[in-house]
CSV table of N, CA and C in Angstrom, one decimal:
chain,number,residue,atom,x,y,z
A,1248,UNK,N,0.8,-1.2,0.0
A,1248,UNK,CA,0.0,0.0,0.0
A,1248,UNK,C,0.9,1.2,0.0
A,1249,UNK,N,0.5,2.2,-0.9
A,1249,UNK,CA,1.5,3.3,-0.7
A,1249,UNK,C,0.3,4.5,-0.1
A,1250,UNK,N,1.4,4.8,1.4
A,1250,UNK,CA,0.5,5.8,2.1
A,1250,UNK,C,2.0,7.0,1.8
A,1251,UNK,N,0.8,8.0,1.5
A,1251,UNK,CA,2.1,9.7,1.4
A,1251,UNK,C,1.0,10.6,2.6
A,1252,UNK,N,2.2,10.9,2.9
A,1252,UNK,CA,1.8,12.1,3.8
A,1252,UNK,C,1.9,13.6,3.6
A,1253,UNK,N,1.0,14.3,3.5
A,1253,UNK,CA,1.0,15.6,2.9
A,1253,UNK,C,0.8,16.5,4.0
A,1254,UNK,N,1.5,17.9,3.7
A,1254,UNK,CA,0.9,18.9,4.5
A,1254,UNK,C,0.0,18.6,5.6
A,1255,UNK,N,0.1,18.9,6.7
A,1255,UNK,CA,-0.8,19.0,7.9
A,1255,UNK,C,-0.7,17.3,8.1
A,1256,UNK,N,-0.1,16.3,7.9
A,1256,UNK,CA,-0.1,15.4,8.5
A,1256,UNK,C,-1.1,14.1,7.8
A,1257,UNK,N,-2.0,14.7,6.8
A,1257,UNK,CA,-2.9,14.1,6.7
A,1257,UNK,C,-2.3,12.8,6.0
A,1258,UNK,N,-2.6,11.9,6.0
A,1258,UNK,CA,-2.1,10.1,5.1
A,1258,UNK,C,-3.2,10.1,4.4
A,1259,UNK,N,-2.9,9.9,2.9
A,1259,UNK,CA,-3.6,9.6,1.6
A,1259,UNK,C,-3.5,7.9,1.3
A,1260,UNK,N,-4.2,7.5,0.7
A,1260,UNK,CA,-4.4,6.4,1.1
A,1260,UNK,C,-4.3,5.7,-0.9
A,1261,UNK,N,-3.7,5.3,-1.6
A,1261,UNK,CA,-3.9,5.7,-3.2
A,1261,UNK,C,-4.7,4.6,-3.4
A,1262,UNK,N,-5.3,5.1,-4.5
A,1262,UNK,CA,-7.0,4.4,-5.0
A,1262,UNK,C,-6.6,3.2,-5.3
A,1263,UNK,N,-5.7,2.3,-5.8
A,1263,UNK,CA,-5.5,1.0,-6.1
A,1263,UNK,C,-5.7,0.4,-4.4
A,1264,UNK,N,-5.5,1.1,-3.5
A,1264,UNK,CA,-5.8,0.2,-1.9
A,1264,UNK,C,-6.9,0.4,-1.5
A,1265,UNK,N,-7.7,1.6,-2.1
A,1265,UNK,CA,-9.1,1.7,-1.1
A,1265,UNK,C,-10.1,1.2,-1.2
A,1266,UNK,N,-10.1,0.2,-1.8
A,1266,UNK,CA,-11.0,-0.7,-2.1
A,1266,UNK,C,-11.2,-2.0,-0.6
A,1267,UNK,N,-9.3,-2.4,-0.3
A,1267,UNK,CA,-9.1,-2.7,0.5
A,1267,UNK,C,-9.1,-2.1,2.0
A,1268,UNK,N,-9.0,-0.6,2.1
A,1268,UNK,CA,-9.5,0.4,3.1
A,1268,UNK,C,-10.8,-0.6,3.4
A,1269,UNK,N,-11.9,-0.2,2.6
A,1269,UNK,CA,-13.2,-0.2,2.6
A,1269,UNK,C,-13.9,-1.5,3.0
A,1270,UNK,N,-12.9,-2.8,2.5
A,1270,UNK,CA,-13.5,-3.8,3.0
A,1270,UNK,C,-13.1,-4.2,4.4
A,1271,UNK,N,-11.9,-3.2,4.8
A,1271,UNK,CA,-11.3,-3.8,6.4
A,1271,UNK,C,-12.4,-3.1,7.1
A,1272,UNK,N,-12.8,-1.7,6.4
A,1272,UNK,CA,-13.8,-1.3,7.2
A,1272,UNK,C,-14.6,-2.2,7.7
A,1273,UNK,N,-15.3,-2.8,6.5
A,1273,UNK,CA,-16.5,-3.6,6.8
A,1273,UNK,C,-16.3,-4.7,7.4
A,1274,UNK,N,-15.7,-5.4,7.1
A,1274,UNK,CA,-15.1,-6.7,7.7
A,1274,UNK,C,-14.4,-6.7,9.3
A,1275,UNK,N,-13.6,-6.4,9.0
A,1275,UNK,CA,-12.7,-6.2,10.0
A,1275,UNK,C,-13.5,-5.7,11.8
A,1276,UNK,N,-13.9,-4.0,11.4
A,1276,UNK,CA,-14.4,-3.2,12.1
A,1276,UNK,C,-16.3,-3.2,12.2
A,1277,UNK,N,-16.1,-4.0,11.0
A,1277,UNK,CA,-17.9,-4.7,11.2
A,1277,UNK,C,-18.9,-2.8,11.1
A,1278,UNK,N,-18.3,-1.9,10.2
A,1278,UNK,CA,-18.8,-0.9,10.1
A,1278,UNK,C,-20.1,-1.2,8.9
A,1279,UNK,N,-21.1,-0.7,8.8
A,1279,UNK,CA,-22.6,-1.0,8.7
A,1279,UNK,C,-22.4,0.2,7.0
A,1280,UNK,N,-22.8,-0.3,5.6
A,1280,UNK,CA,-22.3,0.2,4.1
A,1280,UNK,C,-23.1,1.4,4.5
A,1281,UNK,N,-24.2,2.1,5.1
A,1281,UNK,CA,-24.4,3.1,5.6
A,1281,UNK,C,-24.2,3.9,6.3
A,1282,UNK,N,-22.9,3.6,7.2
A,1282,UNK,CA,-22.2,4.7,7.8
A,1282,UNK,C,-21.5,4.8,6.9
A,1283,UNK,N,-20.8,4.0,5.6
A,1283,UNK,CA,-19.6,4.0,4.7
A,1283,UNK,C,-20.1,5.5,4.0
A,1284,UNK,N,-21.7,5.1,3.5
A,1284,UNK,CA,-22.4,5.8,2.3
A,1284,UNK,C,-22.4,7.0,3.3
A,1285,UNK,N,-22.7,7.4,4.2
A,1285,UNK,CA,-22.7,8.7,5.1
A,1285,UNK,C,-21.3,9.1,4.9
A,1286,UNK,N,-20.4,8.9,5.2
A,1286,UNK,CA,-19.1,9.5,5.6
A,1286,UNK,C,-18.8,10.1,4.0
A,1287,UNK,N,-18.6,9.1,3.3
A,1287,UNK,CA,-18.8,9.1,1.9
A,1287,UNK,C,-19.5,10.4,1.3
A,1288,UNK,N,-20.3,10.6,1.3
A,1288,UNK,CA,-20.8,12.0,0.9
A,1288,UNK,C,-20.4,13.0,1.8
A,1289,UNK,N,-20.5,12.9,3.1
A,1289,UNK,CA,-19.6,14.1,3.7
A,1289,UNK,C,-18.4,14.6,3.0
A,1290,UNK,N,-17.5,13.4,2.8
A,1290,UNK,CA,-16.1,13.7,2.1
A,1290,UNK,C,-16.3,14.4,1.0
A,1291,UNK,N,-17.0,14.5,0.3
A,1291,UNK,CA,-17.6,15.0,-0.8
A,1291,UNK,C,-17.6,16.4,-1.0
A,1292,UNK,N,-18.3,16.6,0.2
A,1292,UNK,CA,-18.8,18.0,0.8
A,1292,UNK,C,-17.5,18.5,1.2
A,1293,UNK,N,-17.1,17.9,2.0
A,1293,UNK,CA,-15.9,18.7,2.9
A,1293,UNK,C,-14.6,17.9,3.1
A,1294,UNK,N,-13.9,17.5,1.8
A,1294,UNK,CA,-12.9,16.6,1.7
A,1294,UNK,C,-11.9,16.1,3.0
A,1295,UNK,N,-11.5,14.9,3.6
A,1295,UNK,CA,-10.7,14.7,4.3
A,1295,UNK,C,-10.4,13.5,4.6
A,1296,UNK,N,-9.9,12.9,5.5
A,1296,UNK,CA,-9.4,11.4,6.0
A,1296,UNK,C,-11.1,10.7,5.9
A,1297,UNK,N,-10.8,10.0,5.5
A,1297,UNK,CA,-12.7,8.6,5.5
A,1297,UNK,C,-12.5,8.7,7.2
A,1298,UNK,N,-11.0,8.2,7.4
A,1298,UNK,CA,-11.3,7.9,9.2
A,1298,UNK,C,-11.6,9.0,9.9
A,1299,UNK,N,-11.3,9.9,9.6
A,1299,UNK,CA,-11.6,11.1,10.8
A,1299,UNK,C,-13.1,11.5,10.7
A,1300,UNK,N,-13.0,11.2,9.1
A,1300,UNK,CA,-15.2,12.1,9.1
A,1300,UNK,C,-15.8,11.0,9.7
A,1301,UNK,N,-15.3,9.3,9.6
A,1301,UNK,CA,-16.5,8.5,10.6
A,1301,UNK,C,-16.4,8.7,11.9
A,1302,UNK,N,-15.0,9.0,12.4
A,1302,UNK,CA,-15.1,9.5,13.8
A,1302,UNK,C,-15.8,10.9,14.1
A,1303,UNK,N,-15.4,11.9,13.7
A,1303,UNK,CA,-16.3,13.3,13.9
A,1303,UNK,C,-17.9,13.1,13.6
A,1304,UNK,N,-18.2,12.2,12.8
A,1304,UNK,CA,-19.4,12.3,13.2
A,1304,UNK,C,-20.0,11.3,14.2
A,1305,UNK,N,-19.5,10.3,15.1
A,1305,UNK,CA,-19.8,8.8,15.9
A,1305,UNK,C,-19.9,8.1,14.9
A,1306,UNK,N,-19.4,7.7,14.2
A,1306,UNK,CA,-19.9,6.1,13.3
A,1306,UNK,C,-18.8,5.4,14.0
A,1307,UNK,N,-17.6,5.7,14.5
A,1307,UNK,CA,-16.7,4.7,15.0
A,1307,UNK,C,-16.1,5.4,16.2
A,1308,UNK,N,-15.5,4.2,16.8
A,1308,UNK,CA,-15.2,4.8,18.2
A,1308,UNK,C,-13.9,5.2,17.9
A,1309,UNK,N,-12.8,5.8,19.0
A,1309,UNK,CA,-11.3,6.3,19.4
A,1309,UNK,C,-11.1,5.4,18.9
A,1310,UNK,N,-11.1,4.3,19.3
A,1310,UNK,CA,-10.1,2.5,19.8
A,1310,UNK,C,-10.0,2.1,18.0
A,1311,UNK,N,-11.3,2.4,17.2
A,1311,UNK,CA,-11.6,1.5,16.2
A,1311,UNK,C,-10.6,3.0,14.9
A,1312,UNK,N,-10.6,4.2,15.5
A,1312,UNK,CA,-9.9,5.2,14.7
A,1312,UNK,C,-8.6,4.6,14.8
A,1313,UNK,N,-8.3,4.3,15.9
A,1313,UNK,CA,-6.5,3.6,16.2
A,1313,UNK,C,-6.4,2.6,15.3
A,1314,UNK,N,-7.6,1.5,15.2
A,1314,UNK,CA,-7.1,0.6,14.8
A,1314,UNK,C,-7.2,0.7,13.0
A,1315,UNK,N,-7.9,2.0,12.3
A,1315,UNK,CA,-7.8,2.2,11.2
A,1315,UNK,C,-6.4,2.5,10.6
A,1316,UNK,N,-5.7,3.5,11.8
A,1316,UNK,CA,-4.7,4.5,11.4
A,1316,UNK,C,-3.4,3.5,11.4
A,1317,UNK,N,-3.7,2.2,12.5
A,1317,UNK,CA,-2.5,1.2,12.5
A,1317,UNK,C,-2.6,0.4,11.3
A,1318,UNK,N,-3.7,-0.1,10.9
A,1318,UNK,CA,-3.6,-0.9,9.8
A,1318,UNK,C,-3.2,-0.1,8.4
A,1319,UNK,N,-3.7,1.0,8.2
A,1319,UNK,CA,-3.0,2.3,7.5
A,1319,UNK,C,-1.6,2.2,6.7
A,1320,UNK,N,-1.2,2.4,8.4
A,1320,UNK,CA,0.5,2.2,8.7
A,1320,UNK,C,1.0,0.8,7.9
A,1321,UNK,N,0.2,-0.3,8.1
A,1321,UNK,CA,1.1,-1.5,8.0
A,1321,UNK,C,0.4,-2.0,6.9
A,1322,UNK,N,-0.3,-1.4,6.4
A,1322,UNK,CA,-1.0,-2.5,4.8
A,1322,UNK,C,-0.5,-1.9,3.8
């Protein structure tokens, strides 16, 4: 997986992995394709991290943001 890190810290995640993002979501973190579809159009709106808009708005907890940002790191 190639993660770059840009200005302000943020980790880009490149489109050939986020398919894989998306299924650890679901799988992994057992996140519900309607909080996916929610966060998803937020980003739309107001571009940024998938993990930080499901956190800012509750769809996932601290513990499950850590465990996005660690698998991030190592996939």
């Amino acid at each position: 997986m190639t993660i770059h890190s840009v200005q302000g810290g943020e980790i880009q995640v490149s489109p050939s992995k986020y398919s894989r993002l998306i299924h650890f979501l679901q799988e992994d973190l057992a996140i519900s394709t309607a909080s996916l579809a929610l966060a998803l159009r937020h980003r739309e709106q107001d571009p940024g991290p998938l993990a930080m808009i499901l956190w800012q708005y509750g769809l996932i907890t601290l513990e499950q943001l850590e465990q996005i940002y660690d698998w991030l790191e190592t996939a």
